[in-house]
CSV table of C-alpha atoms and ligand atoms in Angstrom, one decimal:
chain,number,residue,atom,x,y,z
A,1241,UNK,CA,0.2,0.0,0.1
A,1242,UNK,CA,2.6,2.2,1.1
A,1243,UNK,CA,4.6,1.5,-2.0
A,1244,UNK,CA,1.8,2.6,-4.0
A,1245,UNK,CA,1.9,5.9,-2.7
A,1246,UNK,CA,5.1,6.2,-2.7
A,1247,UNK,CA,4.8,5.9,-6.5
A,1248,UNK,CA,2.3,8.3,-6.7
A,1249,UNK,CA,4.2,10.9,-4.9
A,1250,UNK,CA,7.1,10.2,-7.7
A,1251,UNK,CA,4.6,10.8,-10.4
A,1252,UNK,CA,3.2,13.8,-8.9
A,1253,UNK,CA,6.5,15.5,-8.1
A,1254,UNK,CA,7.9,14.8,-11.9
A,1255,UNK,CA,4.9,16.1,-13.3
A,1256,UNK,CA,4.9,18.8,-15.9
A,1257,UNK,CA,3.1,20.5,-18.6
A,1258,UNK,CA,2.6,23.5,-21.0
A,1259,UNK,CA,-1.2,23.6,-20.6
A,1260,UNK,CA,-3.5,24.9,-18.0
A,1261,UNK,CA,-6.2,22.4,-19.1
A,1262,UNK,CA,-3.5,19.5,-18.5
A,1263,UNK,CA,-2.9,21.1,-15.2
A,1264,UNK,CA,-6.4,21.1,-14.2
A,1265,UNK,CA,-6.9,17.5,-15.1
A,1266,UNK,CA,-3.9,16.5,-12.9
A,1267,UNK,CA,-5.5,18.7,-10.2
A,1268,UNK,CA,-8.7,16.7,-10.4
A,1269,UNK,CA,-6.8,13.3,-10.6
A,1270,UNK,CA,-5.1,13.9,-7.4
A,1271,UNK,CA,-7.0,16.2,-5.3
A,1272,UNK,CA,-10.6,16.3,-6.9
A,1273,UNK,CA,-13.5,14.7,-5.3
A,1274,UNK,CA,-12.9,11.2,-6.6
A,1275,UNK,CA,-9.1,11.7,-6.9
A,1276,UNK,CA,-6.3,9.5,-5.5
A,1277,UNK,CA,-6.0,11.4,-2.1
A,1278,UNK,CA,-9.9,11.4,-1.1
A,1279,UNK,CA,-9.7,7.5,-2.1
A,1280,UNK,CA,-6.6,7.2,-0.1
A,1281,UNK,CA,-7.9,8.9,2.8
A,1282,UNK,CA,-11.2,6.8,2.7
A,1283,UNK,CA,-9.0,3.5,2.9
A,1284,UNK,CA,-7.3,4.9,5.9
A,1285,UNK,CA,-10.1,3.2,8.2
A,1286,UNK,CA,-8.8,-0.4,7.0
A,1287,UNK,CA,-5.3,0.2,7.7
A,1288,UNK,CA,-3.7,-2.2,10.2
A,1289,UNK,CA,-3.1,-0.2,13.2
A,1290,UNK,CA,0.7,-0.5,13.0
A,1291,UNK,CA,1.0,0.8,9.7
A,1292,UNK,CA,-1.5,4.0,10.4
A,1293,UNK,CA,1.5,6.5,11.1
A,1294,UNK,CA,3.5,5.6,8.1
A,1295,UNK,CA,0.3,5.4,5.9
A,1296,UNK,CA,-0.8,8.6,7.3
A,1297,UNK,CA,2.7,10.7,6.8
A,1298,UNK,CA,2.5,9.3,3.2
A,1299,UNK,CA,-0.9,10.3,1.8
A,1300,UNK,CA,0.1,13.8,3.7
A,1301,UNK,CA,3.2,14.0,1.7
A,1302,UNK,CA,1.3,13.1,-1.5
A,1303,UNK,CA,-1.2,15.7,-0.8
A,1304,UNK,CA,1.6,18.7,-0.2
A,1305,UNK,CA,3.3,17.3,-3.1
A,1306,UNK,CA,0.2,17.7,-5.2
A,1307,UNK,CA,-0.8,20.9,-3.9
A,1308,UNK,CA,2.5,22.5,-4.5
A,1309,UNK,CA,2.9,21.3,-7.9
A,1310,UNK,CA,-0.6,22.7,-9.1
A,1311,UNK,CA,0.5,26.0,-7.5
A,1312,UNK,CA,3.7,26.3,-8.9
A,1313,UNK,CA,2.9,25.2,-12.6
A,1314,UNK,CA,-0.4,27.3,-12.5
A,1315,UNK,CA,1.9,30.5,-11.5
A,1316,UNK,CA,4.4,29.8,-14.3
A,1317,UNK,CA,1.9,29.1,-16.9
A,1318,UNK,CA,0.0,32.3,-16.3
A,1319,UNK,CA,3.2,34.3,-16.3
A,1320,UNK,CA,3.8,32.9,-19.7
A,1321,UNK,CA,0.6,33.9,-21.0
A,1322,UNK,CA,0.9,37.4,-20.2
A,1323,UNK,CA,4.3,37.6,-21.6
A,1324,UNK,CA,2.8,35.9,-25.1
A,1325,UNK,CA,0.3,38.3,-25.2
A,1326,UNK,CA,2.4,41.6,-24.9
A,1327,UNK,CA,4.5,40.2,-28.1
A,1328,UNK,CA,1.1,39.5,-29.6
A,1329,UNK,CA,-0.3,36.3,-31.3
A,1330,UNK,CA,1.9,35.8,-34.1
A,1331,UNK,CA,-0.6,33.8,-35.7
A,1332,UNK,CA,-3.3,36.3,-36.0
A,1333,UNK,CA,-3.9,38.3,-39.4
A,1334,UNK,CA,-2.2,41.4,-39.7
A,1335,UNK,CA,-3.6,44.6,-38.8
A,1336,UNK,CA,-4.4,47.0,-41.9
A,1337,UNK,CA,-1.1,49.1,-41.8
A,1338,UNK,CA,-1.9,53.0,-41.6
A,1339,UNK,CA,0.9,54.4,-44.1
A,1340,UNK,CA,1.4,58.2,-43.5
A,1341,UNK,CA,1.5,60.6,-46.3
A,1342,UNK,CA,3.6,63.7,-47.3
A,1343,UNK,CA,2.6,67.1,-46.5
A,1344,UNK,CA,1.2,69.3,-49.3
A,1345,UNK,CA,4.0,71.8,-49.3
A,1346,UNK,CA,6.9,68.9,-49.3
A,1347,UNK,CA,4.9,67.5,-52.1
A,1348,UNK,CA,5.1,70.8,-54.1
A,1349,UNK,CA,8.6,71.5,-53.2
A,1350,UNK,CA,9.9,68.1,-54.1
A,1351,UNK,CA,8.3,68.6,-57.6
A,1352,UNK,CA,9.9,71.9,-57.9
A,1353,UNK,CA,13.3,70.5,-56.8
A,1354,UNK,CA,12.8,67.6,-59.0
A,1355,UNK,CA,12.1,69.9,-62.2
A,1356,UNK,CA,15.1,72.1,-61.4
A,1357,UNK,CA,17.5,69.4,-60.9
A,1358,UNK,CA,16.7,68.2,-64.2
A,1359,UNK,CA,18.3,71.2,-65.6
A,1360,UNK,CA,21.3,71.2,-63.3
A,1361,UNK,CA,20.3,73.1,-60.4
A,1362,UNK,CA,21.5,72.0,-57.0
A,1363,UNK,CA,19.5,72.7,-53.7
A,1364,UNK,CA,21.1,75.0,-51.0
A,1365,UNK,CA,19.8,75.9,-47.5
A,1366,UNK,CA,20.5,78.4,-44.8
A,1367,UNK,CA,19.3,79.9,-41.3
A,1368,UNK,CA,15.9,81.0,-40.6
A,1369,UNK,CA,17.4,83.4,-38.3
A,1370,UNK,CA,19.3,85.8,-40.1
A,1371,UNK,CA,21.3,88.8,-40.0
A,1372,UNK,CA,20.8,92.3,-41.7
A,1373,UNK,CA,23.4,91.8,-44.1
A,1374,UNK,CA,22.2,88.3,-45.6
A,1375,UNK,CA,18.5,89.5,-45.9
A,1376,UNK,CA,18.8,93.0,-46.7
A,1377,UNK,CA,22.0,94.9,-47.2
A,1378,UNK,CA,23.9,92.4,-49.5
A,1379,UNK,CA,20.7,92.5,-51.6
A,1380,UNK,CA,20.9,96.0,-52.3
A,1381,UNK,CA,18.7,97.2,-49.6
A,1382,UNK,CA,21.1,99.6,-47.5
A,1383,UNK,CA,19.6,100.8,-44.0
A,1384,UNK,CA,16.7,103.2,-44.4
A,1385,UNK,CA,15.7,102.0,-48.1
A,1386,UNK,CA,11.8,102.2,-48.4
A,1387,UNK,CA,12.0,99.0,-50.2
A,1388,UNK,CA,12.6,97.2,-46.7
A,1389,UNK,CA,9.0,98.0,-46.0
A,1390,UNK,CA,7.8,95.6,-48.7
A,1391,UNK,CA,8.3,93.1,-46.4
A,1392,UNK,CA,7.4,93.5,-42.8
A,1393,UNK,CA,9.9,92.2,-40.7
A,1394,UNK,CA,10.1,90.1,-37.1
A,1395,UNK,CA,13.1,91.1,-35.3
A,1396,UNK,CA,14.7,89.0,-32.8
A,1397,UNK,CA,13.7,90.9,-29.4
A,1398,UNK,CA,15.6,94.1,-29.7
A,1399,UNK,CA,18.5,93.4,-31.8
A,1400,UNK,CA,17.7,95.0,-35.1
A,1401,UNK,CA,20.6,93.1,-36.7
A,1402,UNK,CA,19.2,89.9,-36.0
A,1403,UNK,CA,15.7,88.9,-37.5
A,1404,UNK,CA,13.6,86.0,-39.2
A,1405,UNK,CA,14.3,85.8,-42.9
A,1406,UNK,CA,11.7,87.3,-45.0
A,1407,UNK,CA,12.7,85.5,-48.2
A,1408,UNK,CA,15.2,82.7,-49.1
A,1409,UNK,CA,17.1,85.2,-51.4
A,1410,UNK,CA,19.3,85.3,-48.1
A,1411,UNK,CA,20.5,81.6,-48.8
A,1412,UNK,CA,21.6,82.8,-52.4
A,1413,UNK,CA,23.9,85.4,-50.9
A,1414,UNK,CA,25.4,83.1,-48.7
A,1415,UNK,CA,25.8,80.6,-51.5
A,1416,UNK,CA,27.5,83.5,-53.7
A,1417,UNK,CA,29.7,84.3,-50.9
A,1418,UNK,CA,31.0,80.9,-50.8
A,1419,UNK,CA,30.8,79.3,-54.3
A,1420,UNK,CA,32.4,80.6,-57.4
A,1421,UNK,CA,30.3,80.8,-60.6
A,1422,UNK,CA,29.0,79.0,-62.8
A,1423,UNK,CA,26.3,78.8,-59.9
A,1424,UNK,CA,22.8,77.2,-60.5
A,1425,UNK,CA,21.3,76.8,-57.2
A,1426,UNK,CA,17.8,76.8,-56.1
A,1427,UNK,CA,16.8,77.6,-52.1
A,1428,UNK,CA,13.6,76.0,-50.6
A,1429,UNK,CA,12.8,77.0,-47.0
A,1430,UNK,CA,10.3,78.5,-44.4
A,1431,UNK,CA,10.1,82.4,-44.3
A,1432,UNK,CA,8.4,84.8,-42.2
A,1433,UNK,CA,6.8,88.3,-42.7
A,1434,UNK,CA,4.8,90.0,-40.0
A,1435,UNK,CA,1.5,90.1,-41.7
A,1436,UNK,CA,-2.0,89.6,-40.6
A,1437,UNK,CA,-3.5,85.7,-40.8
A,1438,UNK,CA,-6.1,85.1,-43.1
A,1439,UNK,CA,-7.2,82.4,-45.8
A,1440,UNK,CA,-4.9,84.0,-48.3
A,1441,UNK,CA,-1.9,85.0,-46.2
A,1442,UNK,CA,0.1,83.8,-43.3
A,1443,UNK,CA,3.0,85.2,-41.1
A,1444,UNK,CA,5.1,82.1,-42.2
A,1445,UNK,CA,5.3,80.2,-45.5
A,1446,UNK,CA,7.7,78.7,-48.0
A,1447,UNK,CA,9.5,79.7,-50.7
A,1448,UNK,CA,11.7,78.4,-53.4
A,1449,UNK,CA,14.1,80.9,-54.9
A,1450,UNK,CA,16.6,80.1,-57.9
A,1451,UNK,CA,19.8,81.6,-58.9
A,1452,UNK,CA,21.9,81.2,-62.1
A,1453,UNK,CA,25.1,82.8,-62.3
A,1454,UNK,CA,27.5,82.4,-65.5
A,1455,UNK,CA,29.4,84.2,-68.4
A,1456,UNK,CA,26.9,85.6,-70.7
A,1457,UNK,CA,23.6,84.8,-68.9
A,1458,UNK,CA,20.7,87.0,-70.6
A,1459,UNK,CA,16.9,87.7,-70.0
A,1460,UNK,CA,16.3,85.2,-72.8
A,1461,UNK,CA,17.6,82.4,-70.6
A,1462,UNK,CA,15.5,83.5,-67.8
A,1463,UNK,CA,12.3,83.3,-70.1
A,1464,UNK,CA,13.4,79.8,-71.3
A,1465,UNK,CA,13.9,78.6,-67.9
A,1466,UNK,CA,10.7,80.1,-66.6
A,1467,UNK,CA,8.8,78.5,-69.6
A,1468,UNK,CA,10.1,75.0,-68.9
A,1469,UNK,CA,9.4,75.3,-65.5
A,1470,UNK,CA,5.8,76.3,-65.7
A,1471,UNK,CA,5.2,73.7,-68.6
A,1472,UNK,CA,6.6,70.9,-66.4
A,1473,UNK,CA,4.6,72.2,-62.9
A,1474,UNK,CA,1.4,73.2,-64.4
A,1475,UNK,CA,1.5,71.7,-67.8
A,1476,UNK,CA,1.0,75.1,-69.0
A,1477,UNK,CA,3.8,77.0,-71.1
A,1478,UNK,CA,2.0,80.3,-72.0
A,1479,UNK,CA,3.4,82.9,-69.6
A,1480,UNK,CA,3.8,86.8,-69.4
A,1481,UNK,CA,6.5,88.8,-67.9
A,1482,UNK,CA,5.0,92.1,-66.2
A,1483,UNK,CA,7.8,94.8,-65.5
A,1484,UNK,CA,8.1,95.1,-61.7
A,1485,UNK,CA,10.7,96.1,-59.2
A,1486,UNK,CA,12.8,94.3,-56.8
A,1487,UNK,CA,15.8,95.8,-55.2
A,1488,UNK,CA,18.1,92.9,-55.8
A,1489,UNK,CA,17.3,92.6,-59.6
A,1490,UNK,CA,17.4,95.0,-62.7
A,1491,UNK,CA,15.1,94.8,-64.9
A,1492,UNK,CA,12.6,93.0,-62.5
A,1493,UNK,CA,9.5,91.2,-63.5
A,1494,UNK,CA,6.3,89.4,-62.3
A,1495,UNK,CA,5.7,86.2,-63.8
A,1496,UNK,CA,2.0,85.3,-64.6
A,1497,UNK,CA,1.1,81.7,-66.1
A,1498,UNK,CA,-1.9,81.6,-68.3
A,1499,UNK,CA,-4.2,79.3,-66.5
A,1500,UNK,CA,-7.2,79.3,-68.9
A,1501,UNK,CA,-11.2,80.3,-68.4
A,1502,UNK,CA,-12.5,77.0,-68.7
A,1503,UNK,CA,-14.3,76.2,-65.4
A,1504,UNK,CA,-16.0,78.4,-62.7
A,1505,UNK,CA,-13.1,77.8,-60.4
A,1506,UNK,CA,-10.7,78.8,-63.2
A,1507,UNK,CA,-12.7,82.2,-63.2
A,1508,UNK,CA,-12.5,82.7,-59.4
A,1509,UNK,CA,-8.8,81.9,-59.2
A,1510,UNK,CA,-7.9,84.4,-62.0
A,1511,UNK,CA,-10.5,86.8,-61.1
A,1512,UNK,CA,-11.7,86.4,-64.5
A,1513,UNK,CA,-8.7,87.0,-66.4
A,1514,UNK,CA,-7.4,83.5,-66.8
A,1515,UNK,CA,-3.7,84.8,-65.7
A,1516,UNK,CA,-2.4,83.7,-62.3
A,1517,UNK,CA,0.7,85.4,-60.7
A,1518,UNK,CA,3.1,82.8,-59.7
A,1519,UNK,CA,6.6,84.6,-59.2
A,1520,UNK,CA,8.8,87.4,-59.0
A,1521,UNK,CA,12.1,87.6,-61.2
A,1522,UNK,CA,15.1,89.6,-62.7
A,1523,UNK,CA,18.6,89.8,-63.7
A,1524,UNK,CA,20.8,89.9,-60.7
A,1525,UNK,CA,21.5,93.6,-60.2
A,1526,UNK,CA,25.6,94.4,-60.6
A,1527,UNK,CA,25.6,95.6,-57.1
A,1528,UNK,CA,24.3,92.3,-55.5
A,1529,UNK,CA,27.3,90.2,-57.4
A,1530,UNK,CA,29.7,92.9,-56.1
A,1531,UNK,CA,28.4,92.6,-52.7
A,1532,UNK,CA,28.8,88.9,-52.7
A,1533,UNK,CA,32.6,88.8,-54.3
A,1534,UNK,CA,31.6,88.1,-57.8
A,1535,UNK,CA,32.7,90.3,-60.7
A,1536,UNK,CA,29.7,91.9,-62.3
A,1537,UNK,CA,31.9,92.6,-65.5
A,1538,UNK,CA,32.5,89.0,-66.1
A,1539,UNK,CA,29.4,87.5,-64.7
A,1540,UNK,CA,25.7,87.9,-65.1
A,1541,UNK,CA,22.6,85.8,-63.7
A,1542,UNK,CA,19.0,85.8,-63.3
A,1543,UNK,CA,17.0,84.9,-60.1
A,1544,UNK,CA,13.7,84.2,-59.6
A,1545,UNK,CA,11.7,83.4,-56.4
A,1546,UNK,CA,8.0,81.9,-55.6
A,1547,UNK,CA,5.9,81.2,-52.6
A,1548,UNK,CA,5.2,77.2,-52.4
A,1549,UNK,CA,2.0,77.6,-50.1
A,1550,UNK,CA,0.2,79.6,-53.1
A,1551,UNK,CA,1.0,76.9,-55.5
A,1552,UNK,CA,0.1,74.1,-53.2
A,1553,UNK,CA,-3.2,75.7,-52.9
A,1554,UNK,CA,-3.8,76.2,-56.3
A,1555,UNK,CA,-2.5,72.6,-57.7
A,1556,UNK,CA,-4.4,70.7,-54.6
A,1557,UNK,CA,-7.6,73.2,-54.7
A,1558,UNK,CA,-7.3,74.2,-51.1
A,1559,UNK,CA,-9.1,77.2,-50.2
A,1560,UNK,CA,-7.4,78.4,-46.9
A,1561,UNK,CA,-3.8,78.8,-46.4
A,1562,UNK,CA,-4.1,78.1,-42.7
A,1563,UNK,CA,-5.1,74.5,-43.3
A,1564,UNK,CA,-1.5,73.8,-44.2
A,1565,UNK,CA,0.2,74.8,-40.6
A,1566,UNK,CA,-3.0,73.2,-38.5
A,1567,UNK,CA,-2.2,69.5,-38.7
A,1568,UNK,CA,-5.5,68.3,-38.9
A,1569,UNK,CA,-5.1,64.7,-40.0
A,1570,UNK,CA,-8.6,65.0,-41.8
A,1571,UNK,CA,-6.9,67.2,-44.1
A,1572,UNK,CA,-3.4,65.6,-44.1
A,1573,UNK,CA,-4.9,62.4,-44.7
A,1574,UNK,CA,-6.2,63.5,-48.2
A,1575,UNK,CA,-2.7,63.6,-49.4
A,1576,UNK,CA,-1.7,59.8,-48.5
A,1577,UNK,CA,-2.0,58.7,-52.1
A,1578,UNK,CA,0.3,61.5,-53.7
A,1579,UNK,CA,4.0,61.3,-53.9
B,1365,LIG,N1,12.9,87.7,-52.8
B,1365,LIG,C1,11.5,88.0,-53.6
B,1365,LIG,C2,10.3,87.8,-52.6
B,1365,LIG,O1,10.5,87.3,-51.6
B,1365,LIG,C3,11.3,87.2,-55.0
B,1365,LIG,C4,12.5,87.3,-56.1
B,1365,LIG,C5,13.4,86.5,-55.8
B,1365,LIG,C6,12.3,88.2,-56.7
B,1365,LIG,C7,14.6,86.8,-56.8
B,1365,LIG,C8,13.1,88.6,-57.8
B,1365,LIG,C9,14.2,87.8,-57.9
B,1365,LIG,O2,9.4,88.5,-52.8
């Protein structure tokens, strides 16, 4: 009899499983109502008196072995289950992956960079916090020049020498200071102007400015470049140049692209004229070249600058510039499929 109990103790002690169901079956087999232990306790009466002590000790050992086995295995298995669920059930079907999209400003900026890189322009960048020299003075806008008011400026604290750049022409100055011609570069970046915020304008926006300096660069080169650009970006190559004024270019012009008058939106966007103003441009003023260490007798060049935000509104039919900086996912999600 005792031998049988001894065998059960060994069996219980060596029992192991990975499954909670098996463990439950083990518990029922040993400790359940009709389990080994209850049976053995019932047999106790019929054990001869001189064996009762040894018998009693044996079933007590069996009981504690079984109880301990159940509680340690249970703790182990439950700890394992939580570990696996943290990793995730690897056999479950995959969740749909939510892919992000590019911001419309980036989309348009990348398109513009791509178009100009095909005709040999590289990309240059500079600081958003600028000094007076790079944003104004070098660009033929000396102190007290009335044209400084064309771009309302944010100054940093009380130092009138440090400001938030009002255009990325400042990057072109830096580029000319550090690179000898021939120069073909475009400068995309964020710029700041102290303007009232509305559906049409914001106190910060994005520009791409371009600069081309070499021997014998002419106004005809500028016009051809712009025509190529508008054809590539808008699919429209009819442009016109209206005389204008910028302190850093001479002569200067505004570029309009003929958008057409086919739909009601065309009418609205072009105020009934069919023409849309898209950028400023001109031949780099000899004074600017001189300021940046380039000999204007040897070299000439053209420059142009446009606002990316307005073009993004145009290309994606967005009617409020503020949407571009509000980060509303309902707005941003609409550009997921674009590249
Ligand atoms: N810097 C001008 C602006 O911000 C744009 C421009 C660039 C005009 C180059 C002419 C030549 O408005």
